[in-house]
XYZ file of C-alpha atoms in Angstrom:
355
model
C -20.348 -13.379 1.610
C -23.939 -14.401 0.902
C -26.471 -17.177 1.441
C -25.401 -20.815 1.070
C -25.177 -21.909 -2.584
C -25.187 -18.307 -3.831
C -22.054 -19.120 -5.839
C -19.463 -17.565 -3.510
C -16.893 -20.341 -3.575
C -17.422 -21.054 -7.271
C -16.837 -17.394 -8.080
C -13.898 -17.251 -5.649
C -12.283 -20.217 -7.393
C -12.900 -18.813 -10.854
C -11.433 -15.426 -10.029
C -8.541 -16.615 -7.892
C -7.964 -20.197 -9.085
C -7.411 -20.952 -5.402
C -9.138 -24.338 -5.334
C -11.656 -23.666 -2.566
C -14.158 -26.495 -2.107
C -17.451 -25.815 -3.875
C -20.439 -28.162 -3.804
C -24.215 -28.181 -4.162
C -25.071 -28.227 -0.446
C -24.997 -25.660 2.385
C -21.889 -24.960 4.483
C -19.387 -26.545 2.109
C -17.023 -23.832 3.347
C -16.298 -23.956 7.083
C -12.939 -22.246 7.490
C -12.483 -19.102 5.377
C -10.592 -19.513 2.129
C -8.024 -16.778 1.561
C -6.220 -15.904 -1.651
C -3.802 -13.120 -2.512
C -4.742 -12.275 -6.079
C -2.759 -10.306 -8.638
C -4.898 -7.548 -10.147
C -4.363 -7.414 -13.910
C -4.199 -3.935 -15.423
C -3.914 -3.561 -19.178
C -2.564 -0.043 -18.764
C 0.454 -1.435 -16.924
C 0.977 -4.025 -19.673
C 1.097 -1.224 -22.263
C 3.416 0.907 -20.137
C 5.776 -2.058 -19.730
C 5.844 -2.654 -23.484
C 6.396 1.064 -24.150
C 9.466 1.433 -21.916
C 10.910 -2.068 -22.430
C 10.406 -3.280 -18.860
C 11.907 -6.602 -17.812
C 8.702 -7.952 -16.269
C 5.248 -6.926 -15.067
C 4.386 -7.056 -11.340
C 0.711 -6.470 -10.571
C -0.785 -5.044 -7.409
C -2.697 -7.525 -5.238
C -5.989 -7.871 -3.375
C -6.757 -10.370 -0.617
C -10.078 -12.166 -1.107
C -11.649 -14.038 1.818
C -14.378 -16.569 1.020
C -16.559 -17.316 4.066
C -19.343 -19.822 4.601
C -22.930 -19.003 3.718
C -24.926 -16.969 6.209
C -28.483 -17.944 7.175
C -31.314 -16.388 9.155
C -30.288 -16.463 12.817
C -26.554 -16.226 12.008
C -26.094 -13.481 14.620
C -27.317 -15.981 17.252
C -24.951 -18.645 15.973
C -27.294 -20.448 13.554
C -25.228 -22.312 10.968
C -22.098 -21.362 12.932
C -22.958 -17.776 11.998
C -21.066 -16.075 14.835
C -17.894 -17.817 13.752
C -18.411 -16.901 10.102
C -19.245 -13.263 10.857
C -16.058 -12.973 12.881
C -14.058 -13.913 9.811
C -15.011 -10.706 7.990
C -14.646 -8.129 10.757
C -11.051 -7.355 9.746
C -11.760 -6.890 6.033
C -11.921 -3.467 4.381
C -15.081 -4.117 2.366
C -17.748 -6.733 1.739
C -18.588 -8.445 -1.550
C -22.168 -9.691 -1.251
C -22.802 -12.447 -3.806
C -26.492 -12.783 -4.685
C -27.931 -15.666 -6.664
C -29.788 -14.362 -9.709
C -30.038 -17.504 -11.850
C -32.747 -20.172 -11.756
C -30.814 -23.401 -12.284
C -33.037 -26.036 -10.649
C -30.065 -28.360 -10.172
C -28.610 -25.932 -7.604
C -30.361 -26.149 -4.235
C -31.631 -22.895 -2.735
C -31.774 -22.893 1.096
C -35.211 -21.221 1.034
C -36.576 -23.331 -1.793
C -36.860 -20.560 -4.407
C -34.752 -17.748 -5.836
C -35.696 -14.256 -4.655
C -32.682 -11.928 -4.849
C -34.087 -9.068 -2.753
C -35.311 -11.411 -0.020
C -31.907 -13.114 -0.014
C -30.094 -9.774 0.262
C -32.332 -8.644 3.112
C -31.757 -11.915 4.986
C -27.991 -11.390 4.997
C -28.159 -7.640 5.611
C -30.482 -8.200 8.564
C -28.067 -10.666 10.123
C -25.197 -8.205 9.769
C -27.278 -5.458 11.382
C -28.409 -7.664 14.283
C -24.844 -8.824 14.921
C -23.725 -5.185 14.946
C -26.553 -4.177 17.283
C -25.549 -6.793 19.847
C -21.903 -5.762 19.624
C -22.670 -2.026 19.840
C -24.953 -2.491 22.876
C -22.299 -4.529 24.706
C -19.697 -1.893 23.922
C -22.013 0.905 25.090
C -22.310 -0.732 28.499
C -18.525 -0.782 28.904
C -18.063 2.758 27.609
C -20.619 4.097 30.102
C -18.175 3.251 32.890
C -15.301 5.057 31.134
C -17.457 8.163 30.650
C -17.553 8.622 34.426
C -13.809 9.293 34.361
C -14.384 12.333 32.161
C -12.515 10.945 29.149
C -13.243 13.060 26.059
C -12.775 10.052 23.803
C -15.173 7.970 25.887
C -17.814 10.709 25.744
C -17.410 10.955 21.961
C -17.636 7.187 21.570
C -20.742 7.024 23.772
C -22.446 9.686 21.666
C -21.535 7.893 18.437
C -22.630 4.504 19.788
C -25.997 5.949 20.789
C -26.576 7.144 17.248
C -25.387 3.829 15.786
C -27.689 1.802 18.037
C -30.643 4.001 17.062
C -29.792 3.639 13.352
C -29.502 -0.153 13.558
C -32.797 -0.398 15.421
C -34.375 1.584 12.575
C -32.890 -0.738 9.962
C -30.132 1.621 8.832
C -26.464 0.505 8.624
C -23.719 1.852 10.863
C -22.091 3.486 7.827
C -25.014 5.941 7.740
C -23.819 7.508 11.021
C -20.931 10.017 10.717
C -17.970 9.384 13.032
C -16.487 12.326 14.955
C -12.701 12.560 15.003
C -12.525 11.725 18.723
C -14.482 8.494 18.140
C -12.703 7.416 14.964
C -10.192 5.094 16.637
C -12.945 3.427 18.681
C -15.105 2.958 15.592
C -12.216 1.367 13.719
C -11.458 -0.941 16.637
C -15.093 -2.048 16.962
C -15.203 -3.063 13.265
C -18.958 -3.070 12.801
C -19.957 -5.108 9.765
C -22.490 -2.595 8.444
C -19.916 0.174 8.680
C -17.990 -1.401 5.805
C -18.703 -0.467 2.190
C -20.464 -3.224 0.253
C -20.420 -4.309 -3.378
C -23.285 -6.467 -4.647
C -22.326 -9.137 -7.192
C -25.246 -10.745 -9.012
C -24.438 -14.356 -9.923
C -26.321 -14.420 -13.215
C -27.062 -16.947 -15.958
C -24.306 -17.983 -18.344
C -23.914 -15.487 -21.155
C -25.266 -12.554 -19.148
C -23.402 -9.579 -17.710
C -26.318 -7.328 -16.781
C -27.404 -6.703 -13.187
C -31.079 -7.685 -12.762
C -33.342 -4.705 -12.100
C -34.355 -5.871 -8.623
C -30.736 -6.084 -7.455
C -29.754 -2.833 -9.180
C -32.635 -1.006 -7.535
C -31.840 -2.394 -4.090
C -28.159 -1.503 -4.423
C -29.050 2.005 -5.562
C -31.409 2.444 -2.602
C -28.551 1.850 -0.159
C -25.952 3.758 -2.177
C -23.953 0.665 -3.125
C -22.510 -0.401 -6.492
C -23.510 -3.637 -8.217
C -22.095 -5.736 -11.025
C -23.052 -8.999 -12.710
C -20.860 -12.064 -13.108
C -21.696 -15.657 -13.940
C -19.725 -17.899 -11.596
C -20.153 -20.796 -14.031
C -18.974 -18.771 -17.025
C -16.005 -17.367 -15.109
C -15.083 -20.922 -14.058
C -15.057 -22.011 -17.712
C -13.037 -18.968 -18.754
C -10.490 -19.559 -15.975
C -9.528 -22.866 -17.631
C -8.670 -21.173 -20.954
C -5.687 -19.134 -22.056
C -6.206 -15.422 -22.678
C -6.825 -15.745 -26.420
C -9.342 -18.572 -26.037
C -11.090 -16.703 -23.203
C -11.504 -13.609 -25.386
C -13.021 -15.733 -28.172
C -15.470 -17.339 -25.740
C -16.418 -13.979 -24.229
C -17.074 -12.575 -27.669
C -19.161 -15.630 -28.557
C -21.269 -15.150 -25.429
C -21.673 -11.440 -26.170
C -19.774 -10.446 -23.003
C -17.430 -7.487 -22.574
C -13.803 -8.165 -23.360
C -12.751 -7.305 -19.831
C -12.265 -10.280 -17.516
C -14.325 -10.881 -14.401
C -11.382 -10.299 -12.062
C -10.571 -6.998 -13.753
C -14.166 -5.820 -13.405
C -14.364 -6.909 -9.772
C -10.995 -5.345 -8.955
C -11.960 -2.040 -10.554
C -15.252 -2.031 -8.667
C -13.428 -2.839 -5.413
C -10.911 -0.041 -5.976
C -13.734 2.409 -6.629
C -15.613 1.166 -3.558
C -12.575 1.814 -1.369
C -11.740 5.137 -3.076
C -8.399 3.794 -4.322
C -6.329 4.684 -7.363
C -3.561 2.784 -9.133
C -0.153 4.178 -10.006
C 2.819 2.654 -11.807
C 6.598 2.644 -11.846
C 8.483 1.279 -14.854
C 11.872 1.550 -16.500
C 13.901 -0.032 -19.271
C 15.123 -3.506 -18.258
C 13.464 -2.973 -14.865
C 10.163 -4.348 -13.513
C 6.970 -2.452 -14.315
C 4.897 -2.494 -11.148
C 1.537 -1.218 -9.908
C 0.542 -0.043 -6.433
C -2.602 1.429 -4.907
C -3.197 4.641 -2.968
C -6.172 6.386 -1.407
C -7.670 9.064 -3.637
C -6.089 12.397 -2.748
C -2.740 10.843 -1.803
C 0.453 12.628 -2.827
C 3.691 11.819 -4.599
C 5.277 11.538 -1.144
C 2.685 8.877 -0.236
C 3.415 7.079 -3.501
C 7.117 7.038 -2.663
C 6.281 5.427 0.684
C 4.162 2.772 -1.018
C 7.169 1.821 -3.134
C 9.658 1.825 -0.228
C 10.001 3.713 3.052
C 13.638 4.595 2.272
C 12.533 6.271 -0.977
C 9.969 8.289 0.958
C 12.514 9.364 3.582
C 14.936 10.628 0.945
C 12.303 12.119 -1.395
C 13.654 14.997 -3.522
C 11.262 15.224 -6.460
C 9.288 12.984 -8.803
C 9.023 12.638 -12.548
C 5.328 12.060 -13.283
C 3.353 11.354 -16.441
C -0.076 9.889 -17.126
C 0.131 6.369 -18.546
C -1.861 7.388 -21.628
C 0.542 10.255 -22.386
C 3.566 7.970 -21.950
C 2.128 5.312 -24.252
C 1.244 7.924 -26.883
C 4.739 9.428 -26.708
C 6.393 6.028 -27.063
C 9.212 6.633 -24.584
C 10.262 8.777 -21.638
C 12.611 10.755 -23.888
C 9.837 11.568 -26.352
C 7.496 12.478 -23.490
C 10.136 14.820 -22.092
C 10.459 16.492 -25.495
C 6.688 16.907 -25.630
C 6.624 18.437 -22.169
C 4.249 15.778 -20.808
C 6.851 14.310 -18.424
C 6.704 16.696 -15.454
C 8.788 17.322 -12.349
C 6.590 17.416 -9.250
C 7.164 17.981 -5.552
C 6.090 15.881 -2.599
C 2.663 17.558 -2.373
C 1.602 16.661 -5.918
C -1.759 14.841 -5.775
C -1.541 11.561 -7.686
C -4.029 10.697 -10.447
C -5.219 7.219 -11.302
C -2.833 5.762 -13.880
C 0.111 8.070 -13.138
C 3.575 6.696 -13.872
C 6.138 7.949 -11.355
C 9.911 7.894 -11.009
C 11.045 9.212 -7.637
C 14.391 10.927 -7.256
C 15.703 10.491 -3.717
C 18.812 10.728 -1.586
C 20.154 7.678 0.200
């Protein structure tokens, strides 16, 4: 999300190669563009090569590209109500902020000012949430009269949320009691979602401008820098050519999608784990931090989870260093773990189960 012409659709196309329409005028995007994107992970590539896997199957993320938001969006300006509705079901928000000064790209406010642009969008999200929370509070007040514990908890939480929004604080700043958790999830307030700021910078740059970095830090959000134009050029090249161009521009060797995916995983407190075998697919999945081997089994297949007996687990780095499962077993780095083992990011797992 972001203001019109912030580079959302251009970046979306570059990262996903989904072909969303991108043009130099506001509201090019009307209906949301959606792409299911494979998340490359070089660790999985190395694991696959180590064990002789038949193919590599990456985990995926769904990206939704919505139209630009403008001042008054919460009242429907620029079809804002419609656009805001498109992101209520997402898990997190990627706020694209223009940080380049290309005069050939129209700015809706006439000049580039990243902090002002951020505050315009954030204000619209907060005002939309305030209207929604106040409407919900009116309905909940009737349910409270029945003596429902959940309704009382929701009313208390809504009161705190409304006060926070009126003070300019996001809904995510208000803790949610257990009894109100289901109601909070159902309401889907926009400012309750974690946000990642992406600075759309000049070509050849991968540093977040100070103004954006400081704003993100002030609200406890991460920020990264990508050039939508550079990523678009790189997307047209093969991997080897892209690496040469990145090196020539002085950019990190890691691709834009990889950086964005890693930032998104961190934002959502997710980890990656792998399963791989000789002549079998090497595949990655995601789990919430703190999830167990039993949870990992369920991510692979519910039948595997139901019949869980034990799991062989090894860190991907240890497996790659050993060169094979057999060598890792000899070294003692391939371990047998029970269902309560807490998974680490990059673990490789082989679940033993009964059918």
